Amino acid sequence: MKLFKNLLNVVKPHFENGGKLEKLYPAYDAFETFLFVPNHTTNKGSHIRDAIDLKRTMFMVIVALIPCMLFGMWNVGYQYHLAIGESVSIFENFIFGFWKFLPLIIISYVVGLAVEFAFAIYRGHSVNEGYLVTGLLIPLTMPIDVPLWMLAVSVIFAVVIGKEVFGGTGMNILNPALTARAFLFFAHPIYMSGDKVWVHDAMVDGHSGSTILGELAASSNWQSLSFNPFDMMMGTIPGSVGETSFIAIMLGAVILIATGIGSWRIILSTFIGGFAMASLFNFWGANELMTTPAEIHLIIGSFAFGAVFMATDPVTGSQTNKGKYIYGFLIGVFAILIRVFNPAYPEGMMLAILLMNIFAPLVDHYVIQGNIKRRLKRANA
Amino acid sequence: MSDKKEVLFSKKNRKLLTDPLNDNNPVTTQVLGICSALAITVQLKPAIVMAISVLVVMSVANVVVSLMRNLIPSRIRIIVQLVVIAALVILVDQVLKAFVYDVSKELSVFVGLIITNCIIMGRLEAFALGNGVWKSFLDGLGNAFGYGWILIAVAFFRELLGAGTLFGFPVIEKLGLYEIGYENNGMMILPPMALVTVGIIIWIQRTKNRDLIES
């Protein structure tokens, strides 16, 4: 740590006003504040300043994502070796997945941060910390075999169109990580859906590994699936890298809720919304997706991952407490609704969250207006 | 007829022609005619045909309405303008059907919908009703070019990135990009990307000319 501090102090004069690299100050600032808590103090008025700043907040989300990531890496190896009929040790599975997954993370961070730095330097503001989390979320929501250049394009699209047009971190309407996924989903559907993309090399070898949602959409009964509910809880099923294991996601959820970073209101109400909608469909029961028990609906697909890591994005979600309940509940409802009624879009969760991102400010608006009205009434009474 | 002594291409008249190309663009600044910009910009050819059609309708309609401007009772001016536009659109439609049938089929209802293109109506209301014939003609021409170049620019990117062709010519394939793993972007074909492309043009334009940014 001392080494970094000394290094930063040595190069600092170059970046400050009048230095040679004055224009690149935002880049320097980003590194310095990333490594060390900045020592700015509020100099006007009275403020309550939290001990942890945004960079440290974001870092906790990364910590919460680690169980999903580690499990996802292992699962990549496990699914591959299962498909080719070899059995290898847990460690070998993990190493295999690690080397397959590493390029996705590197591309995501390098490309995304390059765009962020470019905008920060051009606009002369400090580099936004939001990409730290987005950069890890994006590869976790991708199939393992997604071509790297496609990943790069979707990252550029997400950062530029999803975030920078609106003014950067904190101003965006849509969740950038989901914007990247939605972009790839519509731009290159053959790499993002179907039964040939979820297991490494499936496209070449031809061994299929369809997701549970894919099988259900192809109208097979949930009881005749090749996976039992225990597999679904554990996550030893094909799917996007980070979203298969319910248990790993819940570990992340515990970390987010315990540190107060993720809103438990959103997580809880999303699950309640999804459960309510799925139960309703159970009574209807017109196709295989409808008859699937509600509790199974909550642990398959990316429902849990979306509820815990995507819906809780503090920027794009609702801000008011009452609004959070409504926002989460509707995400759950829409996710199941899209999943059941449109088998062409098995991942209703992505679309549901993006939809509710757009409506979150409206929800907040009515919650606030309702509050004002209520209090006015009380005052006038 | 006060502008009789004015030169044909005086500075003021030139401005009528060039202003709508950039700073007062009907699509990017006034945000009119968006619907057709979304619908017919999947490929270059229909976009160009559409641009030319609008060019003809707009400039002729402006001239006709400008000629009649002192005869039209203001209470029924909208319906008169509509009749003029509708007559011209039918003419254009027939010409397209006769000479470029396949493109006209591709454009389908959107040729007919030129009638409802707010840019044309807007120019008739805002300009032709109060200005001389020559000025109205230039105004119509300028706005049609302003509309047309946006259409063509959007169509260029959508066809190139979405289908890998330009005017149906397989550019990407000839460049050999498919062999190194490149694939067409299916999203460019979908209407939302037309909106995003127009949005990017607007973004670039407003970054260059900050006066256009709304407060």
Coordinates of C-alpha atoms in Angstrom, one line a residue:
Chain A
M1 CA 0.0 0.0 0.0
K2 CA 2.8 2.4 0.9
L3 CA 4.4 1.7 -2.4
F4 CA 1.2 2.8 -4.2
K5 CA 0.9 5.9 -2.1
N6 CA 4.5 6.9 -2.9
L7 CA 4.0 6.2 -6.6
L8 CA 0.9 8.3 -6.7
N9 CA 2.6 11.2 -4.9
V10 CA 5.5 11.0 -7.4
V11 CA 3.3 11.3 -10.5
K12 CA 0.8 13.7 -8.9
P13 CA 2.4 17.0 -9.9
H14 CA 2.2 16.0 -13.6
F15 CA -1.5 15.8 -13.4
E16 CA -2.3 18.8 -11.4
N17 CA -3.0 22.3 -12.8
G18 CA -0.1 23.4 -14.9
G19 CA 1.4 19.9 -15.2
K20 CA 2.2 18.2 -18.4
L21 CA -0.7 15.8 -18.3
E22 CA -3.2 18.2 -16.8
K23 CA -5.9 16.9 -19.2
L24 CA -5.6 13.4 -17.9
Y25 CA -6.3 14.5 -14.3
P26 CA -9.6 12.6 -14.2
A27 CA -7.7 9.4 -14.9
Y28 CA -5.2 10.0 -12.1
D29 CA -8.0 11.0 -9.8
A30 CA -9.8 7.7 -10.5
F31 CA -6.8 5.6 -9.6
E32 CA -6.0 7.6 -6.4
T33 CA -9.6 7.5 -5.1
F34 CA -9.9 3.9 -6.0
L35 CA -6.9 2.9 -4.0
F36 CA -7.3 5.3 -1.1
V37 CA -10.3 6.9 0.6
P38 CA -10.1 10.6 -0.6
N39 CA -9.6 13.2 2.1
H40 CA -12.0 15.8 0.9
T41 CA -14.0 17.4 3.5
T42 CA -17.3 19.2 3.1
N43 CA -16.6 22.9 3.4
K44 CA -20.0 24.5 3.1
G45 CA -23.0 24.1 5.2
S46 CA -23.7 21.2 7.5
H47 CA -23.8 17.8 5.9
I48 CA -24.0 14.3 7.1
R49 CA -21.2 12.4 5.5
D50 CA -21.3 8.6 5.5
A51 CA -18.0 7.0 6.3
I52 CA -18.0 4.9 3.1
D53 CA -18.1 6.6 -0.2
L54 CA -19.5 5.4 -3.5
K55 CA -16.3 3.5 -4.5
R56 CA -16.4 1.5 -1.3
T57 CA -20.1 0.9 -1.7
M58 CA -19.6 -0.5 -5.2
F59 CA -16.8 -2.7 -3.9
M60 CA -19.2 -4.4 -1.4
V61 CA -21.4 -5.3 -4.4
I62 CA -18.3 -6.9 -6.0
V63 CA -17.7 -8.9 -2.8
A64 CA -21.4 -10.0 -2.9
L65 CA -20.9 -11.2 -6.4
I66 CA -17.9 -13.3 -5.6
P67 CA -19.9 -16.5 -4.6
C68 CA -21.9 -16.3 -7.9
M69 CA -18.7 -15.8 -9.9
L70 CA -16.7 -18.6 -8.2
F71 CA -19.6 -21.0 -8.5
G72 CA -20.2 -19.9 -12.1
M73 CA -16.6 -20.7 -13.0
W74 CA -16.9 -24.1 -11.5
N75 CA -20.2 -24.8 -13.2
V76 CA -18.7 -23.9 -16.6
G77 CA -16.2 -26.7 -16.2
Y78 CA -18.7 -29.0 -14.7
Q79 CA -21.3 -28.6 -17.5
Y80 CA -18.6 -29.0 -20.1
H81 CA -17.2 -32.2 -18.7
L82 CA -20.7 -33.5 -18.1
A83 CA -21.6 -33.0 -21.7
I84 CA -18.5 -34.7 -23.1
G85 CA -18.9 -37.5 -20.6
E86 CA -15.7 -37.1 -18.6
S87 CA -15.5 -36.8 -14.8
V88 CA -12.8 -34.7 -13.4
S89 CA -12.2 -33.2 -9.9
I90 CA -13.9 -30.1 -8.6
F91 CA -10.6 -28.2 -8.8
E92 CA -10.1 -29.1 -12.5
N93 CA -13.6 -28.0 -13.3
F94 CA -12.9 -24.7 -11.6
I95 CA -9.6 -24.1 -13.3
F96 CA -11.2 -25.0 -16.7
G97 CA -14.1 -22.5 -16.1
F98 CA -11.7 -19.9 -14.7
W99 CA -9.7 -19.8 -17.9
K100 CA -12.8 -19.7 -20.0
F101 CA -14.4 -16.9 -18.0
L102 CA -11.3 -14.7 -17.4
P103 CA -11.3 -13.3 -21.0
L104 CA -14.9 -12.1 -20.6
I105 CA -14.1 -10.2 -17.4
I106 CA -10.9 -8.7 -18.9
I107 CA -12.7 -7.6 -22.1
S108 CA -15.6 -6.2 -20.1
Y109 CA -13.4 -4.1 -17.8
V110 CA -10.9 -3.0 -20.3
V111 CA -13.4 -1.8 -22.9
G112 CA -15.9 -0.4 -20.4
L113 CA -13.3 1.5 -18.4
A114 CA -11.6 2.8 -21.6
V115 CA -15.0 4.3 -22.6
E116 CA -15.5 5.7 -19.1
F117 CA -12.0 7.3 -19.0
A118 CA -12.4 8.7 -22.5
F119 CA -15.6 10.4 -21.5
A120 CA -14.3 11.6 -18.2
I121 CA -11.2 13.2 -19.8
Y122 CA -13.3 14.7 -22.6
R123 CA -15.9 16.1 -20.2
G124 CA -13.4 16.9 -17.5
H125 CA -15.2 15.2 -14.7
S126 CA -14.0 12.5 -12.4
V127 CA -14.3 8.9 -13.6
N128 CA -17.6 7.4 -12.4
E129 CA -17.3 4.4 -10.1
G130 CA -20.4 2.8 -11.4
Y131 CA -18.6 0.7 -13.9
L132 CA -16.8 -1.4 -11.3
V133 CA -20.0 -3.3 -10.7
T134 CA -21.4 -3.2 -14.2
G135 CA -18.1 -4.6 -15.5
L136 CA -18.5 -7.7 -13.5
L137 CA -22.3 -8.0 -13.9
I138 CA -22.1 -8.0 -17.7
P139 CA -19.9 -11.2 -18.1
L140 CA -21.9 -12.9 -15.3
T141 CA -25.1 -12.5 -17.4
M142 CA -23.5 -13.8 -20.6
P143 CA -23.4 -17.4 -22.0
I144 CA -19.8 -18.6 -21.6
D145 CA -19.2 -18.9 -25.3
V146 CA -20.2 -15.4 -26.3
P147 CA -17.7 -14.0 -28.9
L148 CA -15.4 -11.5 -27.3
W149 CA -15.9 -8.8 -29.9
M150 CA -19.7 -9.0 -29.4
L151 CA -19.2 -8.6 -25.7
A152 CA -17.0 -5.5 -26.4
V153 CA -19.6 -4.0 -28.7
S154 CA -22.4 -4.5 -26.2
V155 CA -20.3 -3.0 -23.4
I156 CA -19.6 0.1 -25.5
F157 CA -23.3 0.3 -26.3
A158 CA -24.3 0.0 -22.7
V159 CA -21.8 2.5 -21.4
V160 CA -22.4 5.1 -24.2
I161 CA -26.1 4.8 -24.9
G162 CA -27.1 3.4 -21.6
K163 CA -25.2 5.8 -19.4
E164 CA -23.1 8.5 -20.9
V165 CA -25.8 10.1 -23.0
F166 CA -27.7 10.7 -19.9
G167 CA -24.7 12.2 -18.1
G168 CA -22.9 9.3 -16.6
T169 CA -23.3 7.3 -13.3
G170 CA -26.3 8.4 -11.3
M171 CA -28.1 9.9 -14.3
N172 CA -28.9 6.7 -16.2
I173 CA -32.4 5.5 -16.7
L174 CA -31.7 1.9 -17.6
N175 CA -29.5 -0.5 -15.8
P176 CA -26.3 -0.5 -17.9
A177 CA -25.5 -4.2 -17.3
L178 CA -28.9 -5.2 -18.5
T179 CA -28.7 -2.8 -21.4
A180 CA -25.6 -4.7 -22.6
R181 CA -27.4 -8.0 -22.2
A182 CA -30.6 -6.8 -24.0
F183 CA -28.5 -5.3 -26.8
L184 CA -26.7 -8.6 -27.4
F185 CA -30.0 -10.6 -27.0
F186 CA -31.6 -8.7 -29.8
A187 CA -28.6 -8.1 -32.0
H188 CA -27.2 -11.7 -32.0
P189 CA -30.0 -13.9 -30.8
I190 CA -28.3 -17.1 -31.9
Y191 CA -25.5 -16.5 -29.4
M192 CA -27.8 -15.6 -26.6
S193 CA -30.7 -18.1 -26.7
G194 CA -31.5 -21.6 -27.7
D195 CA -30.0 -24.8 -26.4
K196 CA -26.5 -24.5 -28.0
V197 CA -24.9 -21.7 -26.1
W198 CA -25.0 -22.5 -22.4
V199 CA -22.4 -25.2 -22.4
H200 CA -18.9 -24.5 -23.6
D201 CA -18.3 -25.7 -27.2
A202 CA -21.9 -26.9 -27.6
M203 CA -22.2 -25.0 -30.9
V204 CA -19.2 -26.8 -32.3
D205 CA -19.7 -30.3 -30.8
G206 CA -23.4 -30.3 -31.1
H207 CA -24.1 -31.6 -27.6
S208 CA -27.1 -29.7 -26.4
G209 CA -27.5 -28.1 -23.0
S210 CA -30.8 -26.4 -22.9
T211 CA -31.8 -24.3 -19.9
I212 CA -34.7 -25.3 -17.8
L213 CA -36.8 -22.4 -19.1
G214 CA -35.9 -23.6 -22.7
E215 CA -37.2 -27.1 -21.9
L216 CA -40.3 -25.8 -20.3
A217 CA -41.0 -23.5 -23.2
A218 CA -40.7 -26.5 -25.5
S219 CA -43.5 -27.9 -23.4
S220 CA -42.0 -30.6 -21.3
N221 CA -43.5 -31.1 -17.9
W222 CA -41.5 -29.7 -15.0
Q223 CA -41.4 -33.1 -13.3
S224 CA -39.9 -34.8 -16.3
L225 CA -37.0 -32.3 -16.5
S226 CA -33.5 -33.6 -16.4
F227 CA -32.9 -31.6 -13.3
N228 CA -34.5 -31.9 -9.9
P229 CA -35.2 -28.9 -7.5
F230 CA -32.0 -29.7 -5.6
D231 CA -29.9 -29.1 -8.8
M232 CA -31.8 -25.9 -9.3
M233 CA -31.1 -24.7 -5.8
M234 CA -27.4 -25.7 -6.1
G235 CA -27.1 -24.4 -9.6
T236 CA -25.6 -27.4 -11.4
I237 CA -27.7 -26.5 -14.5
P238 CA -26.8 -24.9 -17.8
G239 CA -27.3 -21.1 -18.0
S240 CA -25.6 -17.8 -18.1
V241 CA -22.4 -17.9 -16.0
G242 CA -23.5 -16.2 -12.8
E243 CA -27.2 -16.9 -12.5
T244 CA -27.5 -20.6 -12.1
S245 CA -26.9 -21.1 -8.4
F246 CA -29.8 -19.9 -6.1
I247 CA -27.6 -20.6 -3.0
A248 CA -24.7 -18.5 -4.2
I249 CA -27.0 -15.7 -5.1
M250 CA -28.6 -15.8 -1.7
L251 CA -25.1 -15.6 -0.1
G252 CA -24.7 -12.4 -2.1
A253 CA -28.1 -11.2 -1.0
V254 CA -27.2 -11.7 2.6
I255 CA -24.0 -9.7 2.1
L256 CA -25.9 -6.9 0.4
I257 CA -28.7 -6.7 2.9
A258 CA -26.3 -7.0 5.9
T259 CA -24.2 -4.1 4.7
G260 CA -27.3 -2.1 3.9
I261 CA -26.3 -1.7 0.3
G262 CA -29.0 -3.7 -1.5
S263 CA -32.5 -2.8 -0.6
W264 CA -34.2 -5.8 1.1
R265 CA -37.5 -4.1 0.3
I266 CA -36.9 -4.5 -3.5
I267 CA -35.5 -8.1 -3.2
L268 CA -38.4 -9.2 -1.0
S269 CA -41.2 -7.6 -3.0
T270 CA -39.7 -8.9 -6.2
F271 CA -39.9 -12.5 -4.9
I272 CA -43.4 -11.9 -3.6
G273 CA -44.5 -10.5 -6.9
G274 CA -43.1 -13.4 -8.8
F275 CA -44.5 -15.9 -6.4
A276 CA -48.0 -14.3 -6.5
M277 CA -48.0 -14.2 -10.3
A278 CA -46.8 -17.8 -10.6
S279 CA -49.3 -19.0 -8.1
L280 CA -52.0 -17.3 -10.1
F281 CA -50.9 -19.1 -13.2
N282 CA -50.8 -22.4 -11.4
F283 CA -54.6 -22.1 -11.0
W284 CA -54.9 -21.3 -14.7
G285 CA -52.5 -24.0 -15.9
A286 CA -52.9 -23.7 -19.6
N287 CA -49.3 -24.7 -20.5
E288 CA -46.2 -26.3 -18.9
L289 CA -44.8 -23.0 -17.8
M290 CA -48.1 -22.1 -16.0
T291 CA -48.3 -25.4 -14.2
T292 CA -44.7 -25.2 -12.9
P293 CA -45.0 -24.6 -9.2
A294 CA -44.4 -21.0 -8.1
E295 CA -41.4 -21.8 -5.9
I296 CA -39.7 -23.5 -8.8
H297 CA -40.3 -20.4 -10.9
L298 CA -38.3 -18.4 -8.4
I299 CA -35.2 -20.5 -8.5
I300 CA -34.9 -21.2 -12.2
G301 CA -33.7 -18.8 -14.9
S302 CA -32.2 -15.5 -13.8
F303 CA -35.1 -14.6 -11.5
A304 CA -33.1 -14.6 -8.3
F305 CA -30.0 -13.0 -9.9
G306 CA -32.0 -10.2 -11.3
A307 CA -33.9 -9.6 -8.1
V308 CA -30.8 -9.5 -6.0
F309 CA -28.2 -7.8 -8.2
M310 CA -30.1 -6.0 -11.0
A311 CA -33.3 -4.7 -9.5
T312 CA -31.5 -3.3 -6.4
D313 CA -29.4 -0.9 -8.5
P314 CA -29.8 2.3 -6.4
V315 CA -29.7 4.5 -9.5
T316 CA -32.3 2.9 -11.7
G317 CA -34.7 1.6 -9.0
S318 CA -37.3 3.5 -7.0
Q319 CA -36.0 5.7 -4.3
T320 CA -38.9 5.9 -1.9
N321 CA -39.6 3.0 0.5
K322 CA -43.2 2.6 -0.6
G323 CA -42.1 2.9 -4.2
K324 CA -39.5 0.2 -3.7
Y325 CA -42.3 -2.3 -2.7
I326 CA -44.3 -1.4 -5.8
Y327 CA -41.3 -1.4 -8.1
G328 CA -40.1 -4.8 -6.9
F329 CA -43.5 -6.4 -6.9
L330 CA -44.2 -5.3 -10.5
I331 CA -40.8 -6.6 -11.6
G332 CA -41.7 -10.0 -10.2
V333 CA -45.1 -9.9 -11.8
F334 CA -43.8 -8.9 -15.2
A335 CA -40.9 -11.3 -15.2
I336 CA -43.3 -14.3 -14.8
L337 CA -45.8 -12.8 -17.1
I338 CA -43.3 -12.5 -20.0
R339 CA -41.8 -15.9 -19.2
V340 CA -45.1 -17.6 -19.4
F341 CA -46.8 -15.9 -22.2
N342 CA -43.8 -15.4 -24.6
P343 CA -41.7 -18.5 -24.7
A344 CA -39.6 -16.7 -27.5
Y345 CA -38.3 -14.5 -24.7
P346 CA -37.5 -17.0 -22.0
E347 CA -35.7 -14.4 -20.0
G348 CA -38.6 -12.3 -18.8
M349 CA -36.5 -11.0 -15.9
M350 CA -34.2 -8.9 -18.0
L351 CA -37.1 -7.3 -19.9
A352 CA -39.2 -6.9 -16.7
I353 CA -36.4 -5.0 -14.9
L354 CA -35.7 -2.8 -17.9
L355 CA -39.4 -2.0 -18.2
M356 CA -39.7 -1.1 -14.5
N357 CA -36.5 0.9 -14.6
I358 CA -38.4 3.2 -16.9
F359 CA -41.4 3.4 -14.6
A360 CA -39.4 3.8 -11.4
P361 CA -39.4 7.6 -11.5
L362 CA -43.2 7.6 -12.1
V363 CA -43.8 5.3 -9.2
D364 CA -41.7 7.6 -7.0
H365 CA -43.6 10.6 -8.3
Y366 CA -46.9 9.2 -7.2
V367 CA -45.7 8.0 -3.9
I368 CA -44.3 11.5 -3.1
Q369 CA -47.4 13.2 -4.4
G370 CA -49.6 10.9 -2.3
N371 CA -47.6 11.7 0.8
I372 CA -47.9 15.4 0.2
K373 CA -51.6 15.1 -0.3
R374 CA -52.0 13.1 2.8
R375 CA -50.1 15.5 5.0
L376 CA -51.8 18.5 3.5
K377 CA -55.1 17.0 4.4
R378 CA -53.9 16.5 7.9
A379 CA -52.7 20.0 8.1
N380 CA -55.9 21.5 6.8
A381 CA -58.2 19.3 8.9
Chain B
M1 CA -44.4 41.7 -54.0
S2 CA -41.8 43.6 -52.0
D3 CA -39.1 41.0 -52.7
K4 CA -39.2 41.6 -56.4
K5 CA -35.9 43.4 -56.5
E6 CA -34.2 40.9 -54.3
V7 CA -31.6 38.7 -56.1
L8 CA -32.6 35.1 -56.6
F9 CA -30.0 33.7 -54.3
S10 CA -29.6 36.6 -51.8
K11 CA -28.1 35.8 -48.5
K12 CA -31.6 35.6 -46.9
N13 CA -32.7 33.1 -49.5
R14 CA -29.6 31.0 -49.2
K15 CA -30.3 30.8 -45.5
L16 CA -33.8 29.4 -46.3
L17 CA -32.1 26.6 -48.1
T18 CA -29.2 25.8 -45.8
D19 CA -30.7 26.4 -42.4
P20 CA -32.9 23.3 -42.4
L21 CA -29.9 21.2 -43.3
N22 CA -28.3 21.6 -39.9
D23 CA -29.2 24.1 -37.2
N24 CA -32.9 24.1 -38.0
N25 CA -33.2 20.5 -39.2
P26 CA -36.8 19.4 -39.3
V27 CA -35.9 15.9 -37.9
T28 CA -33.1 16.5 -35.4
T29 CA -34.1 20.0 -34.1
Q30 CA -37.8 20.2 -34.5
V31 CA -38.2 16.4 -34.1
L32 CA -40.8 16.1 -36.8
G33 CA -41.4 13.3 -39.3
I34 CA -39.8 10.7 -36.9
C35 CA -42.3 8.0 -37.7
S36 CA -41.2 7.6 -41.3
A37 CA -37.6 7.9 -40.3
L38 CA -38.1 4.8 -38.2
A39 CA -40.2 2.8 -40.7
I40 CA -38.3 3.1 -44.0
T41 CA -34.7 3.4 -43.1
V42 CA -33.9 -0.3 -43.0
Q43 CA -32.3 -0.1 -46.4
L44 CA -30.8 2.7 -48.4
K45 CA -32.8 2.4 -51.6
P46 CA -36.3 2.9 -50.1
A47 CA -34.9 5.7 -47.9
I48 CA -33.6 7.6 -51.0
V49 CA -36.8 7.1 -52.9
M50 CA -38.7 8.3 -49.9
A51 CA -36.5 11.4 -49.6
I52 CA -37.0 12.2 -53.2
S53 CA -40.8 11.7 -52.9
V54 CA -40.9 14.1 -50.0
L55 CA -38.7 16.5 -51.8
V56 CA -41.1 16.6 -54.7
V57 CA -44.2 16.8 -52.7
M58 CA -42.9 19.4 -50.3
S59 CA -41.4 21.8 -52.8
V60 CA -44.4 21.7 -55.2
A61 CA -46.9 21.9 -52.4
N62 CA -45.1 24.9 -51.0
V63 CA -45.2 26.6 -54.4
V64 CA -48.9 25.8 -55.0
V65 CA -50.0 26.9 -51.6
S66 CA -47.9 30.0 -51.8
L67 CA -49.6 30.8 -55.1
M68 CA -53.0 30.4 -53.6
R69 CA -52.2 32.0 -50.3
N70 CA -54.3 35.1 -50.9
L71 CA -57.2 33.2 -52.2
I72 CA -57.6 30.6 -49.3
P73 CA -60.0 31.7 -46.6
S74 CA -58.2 31.1 -43.4
R75 CA -61.0 29.1 -41.8
I76 CA -60.6 26.3 -44.3
R77 CA -56.9 26.6 -45.0
I78 CA -56.0 23.3 -43.4
I79 CA -58.3 21.3 -45.6
V80 CA -57.1 23.1 -48.7
Q81 CA -53.5 22.3 -47.8
L82 CA -54.5 18.7 -47.3
V83 CA -56.1 18.5 -50.7
V84 CA -53.0 19.9 -52.3
I85 CA -50.7 17.5 -50.5
A86 CA -53.0 14.5 -51.1
A87 CA -53.1 15.3 -54.8
L88 CA -49.4 15.5 -55.0
V89 CA -48.9 12.3 -53.0
I90 CA -51.2 10.4 -55.3
L91 CA -49.2 11.6 -58.3
V92 CA -45.9 10.5 -56.7
D93 CA -47.4 7.2 -55.7
Q94 CA -48.5 6.5 -59.3
V95 CA -45.1 7.5 -60.7
L96 CA -43.4 5.1 -58.2
K97 CA -45.7 2.3 -59.0
A98 CA -45.1 2.8 -62.7
F99 CA -41.3 3.0 -62.6
V100 CA -39.9 1.5 -59.4
Y101 CA -42.6 -1.0 -58.6
D102 CA -40.6 -3.1 -56.1
V103 CA -39.5 -0.1 -54.1
S104 CA -43.0 1.2 -54.1
K105 CA -44.2 -2.1 -52.7
E106 CA -41.6 -2.0 -50.0
L107 CA -42.6 1.5 -49.0
S108 CA -46.2 0.4 -49.0
V109 CA -48.4 2.7 -46.9
F110 CA -45.6 5.0 -46.1
V111 CA -45.9 6.8 -49.5
G112 CA -49.5 7.5 -48.7
L113 CA -48.6 8.5 -45.2
I114 CA -46.5 11.4 -46.6
I115 CA -49.8 13.2 -46.4
T116 CA -49.6 13.1 -42.7
N117 CA -45.9 14.0 -42.5
C118 CA -45.9 16.8 -40.1
I119 CA -42.9 18.5 -41.7
I120 CA -44.9 19.2 -44.9
M121 CA -48.0 20.5 -43.1
G122 CA -45.8 22.5 -40.8
R123 CA -43.9 24.3 -43.6
L124 CA -47.2 25.1 -45.4
E125 CA -48.7 26.5 -42.3
A126 CA -45.6 28.3 -41.1
F127 CA -44.0 29.5 -44.3
A128 CA -45.9 29.1 -47.6
L129 CA -49.0 30.8 -46.4
G130 CA -47.1 34.0 -45.6
N131 CA -44.3 34.1 -48.2
G132 CA -43.7 34.5 -51.9
V133 CA -43.5 31.7 -54.4
W134 CA -39.7 31.6 -54.8
K135 CA -39.0 31.8 -51.1
S136 CA -41.5 29.1 -50.4
F137 CA -39.9 26.9 -53.1
L138 CA -36.5 27.3 -51.5
D139 CA -37.9 26.7 -48.0
G140 CA -39.6 23.5 -49.2
L141 CA -36.4 22.3 -50.9
G142 CA -34.3 23.1 -47.9
N143 CA -36.5 21.3 -45.4
A144 CA -36.9 18.3 -47.7
F145 CA -33.1 18.1 -48.0
G146 CA -32.8 18.4 -44.3
Y147 CA -35.2 15.6 -43.8
G148 CA -33.7 13.5 -46.6
W149 CA -30.1 13.6 -45.5
I150 CA -31.1 12.4 -42.0
L151 CA -33.1 9.6 -43.6
I152 CA -30.2 8.6 -45.8
A153 CA -27.7 8.8 -43.0
V154 CA -29.8 6.6 -40.7
A155 CA -30.5 4.1 -43.6
F156 CA -26.8 3.9 -44.4
F157 CA -25.8 2.8 -40.9
R158 CA -28.8 0.5 -40.5
E159 CA -28.3 -1.3 -43.8
L160 CA -24.5 -1.5 -43.4
L161 CA -24.5 -2.8 -39.9
G162 CA -27.8 -4.6 -40.0
A163 CA -27.7 -6.5 -43.3
G164 CA -24.0 -5.9 -44.3
T165 CA -25.0 -4.4 -47.6
L166 CA -25.3 -1.0 -49.3
F167 CA -27.9 -0.7 -52.0
G168 CA -28.1 -4.5 -51.8
F169 CA -24.4 -4.8 -52.6
P170 CA -22.7 -7.1 -50.0
V171 CA -20.0 -4.7 -48.8
I172 CA -19.1 -6.7 -45.6
E173 CA -18.8 -10.0 -47.5
K174 CA -16.5 -8.4 -50.1
L175 CA -14.3 -7.0 -47.4
G176 CA -14.0 -10.5 -46.0
L177 CA -15.2 -9.5 -42.5
Y178 CA -17.4 -12.6 -42.1
E179 CA -14.4 -14.8 -42.4
I180 CA -12.8 -13.3 -39.4
G181 CA -15.9 -13.8 -37.3
Y182 CA -17.9 -10.6 -37.9
E183 CA -21.7 -11.0 -37.8
N184 CA -24.5 -8.7 -38.7
N185 CA -26.2 -6.9 -35.9
G186 CA -29.8 -8.0 -35.9
M187 CA -30.8 -5.2 -33.7
M188 CA -30.1 -2.5 -36.3
I189 CA -33.0 -3.9 -38.4
L190 CA -35.4 -3.4 -35.5
P191 CA -37.1 0.0 -35.3
P192 CA -35.6 1.0 -31.9
M193 CA -32.2 1.3 -33.4
A194 CA -33.5 3.9 -35.9
L195 CA -34.5 5.9 -32.9
V196 CA -31.1 5.4 -31.3
T197 CA -29.3 6.3 -34.5
V198 CA -31.3 9.5 -34.9
G199 CA -30.6 10.2 -31.2
I200 CA -26.8 9.8 -31.8
I201 CA -27.0 12.3 -34.7
I202 CA -28.9 14.7 -32.5
W203 CA -26.3 14.2 -29.7
I204 CA -23.4 15.0 -32.1
Q205 CA -25.2 18.0 -33.5
R206 CA -25.9 19.5 -30.1
T207 CA -22.4 18.8 -28.9
K208 CA -21.1 20.9 -31.8
N209 CA -23.7 23.6 -31.6
R210 CA -24.5 24.2 -27.9
D211 CA -27.2 26.8 -28.7
L212 CA -29.5 24.0 -29.7
I213 CA -29.6 22.4 -26.2
E214 CA -32.9 23.1 -24.5
S215 CA -32.6 24.5 -21.1

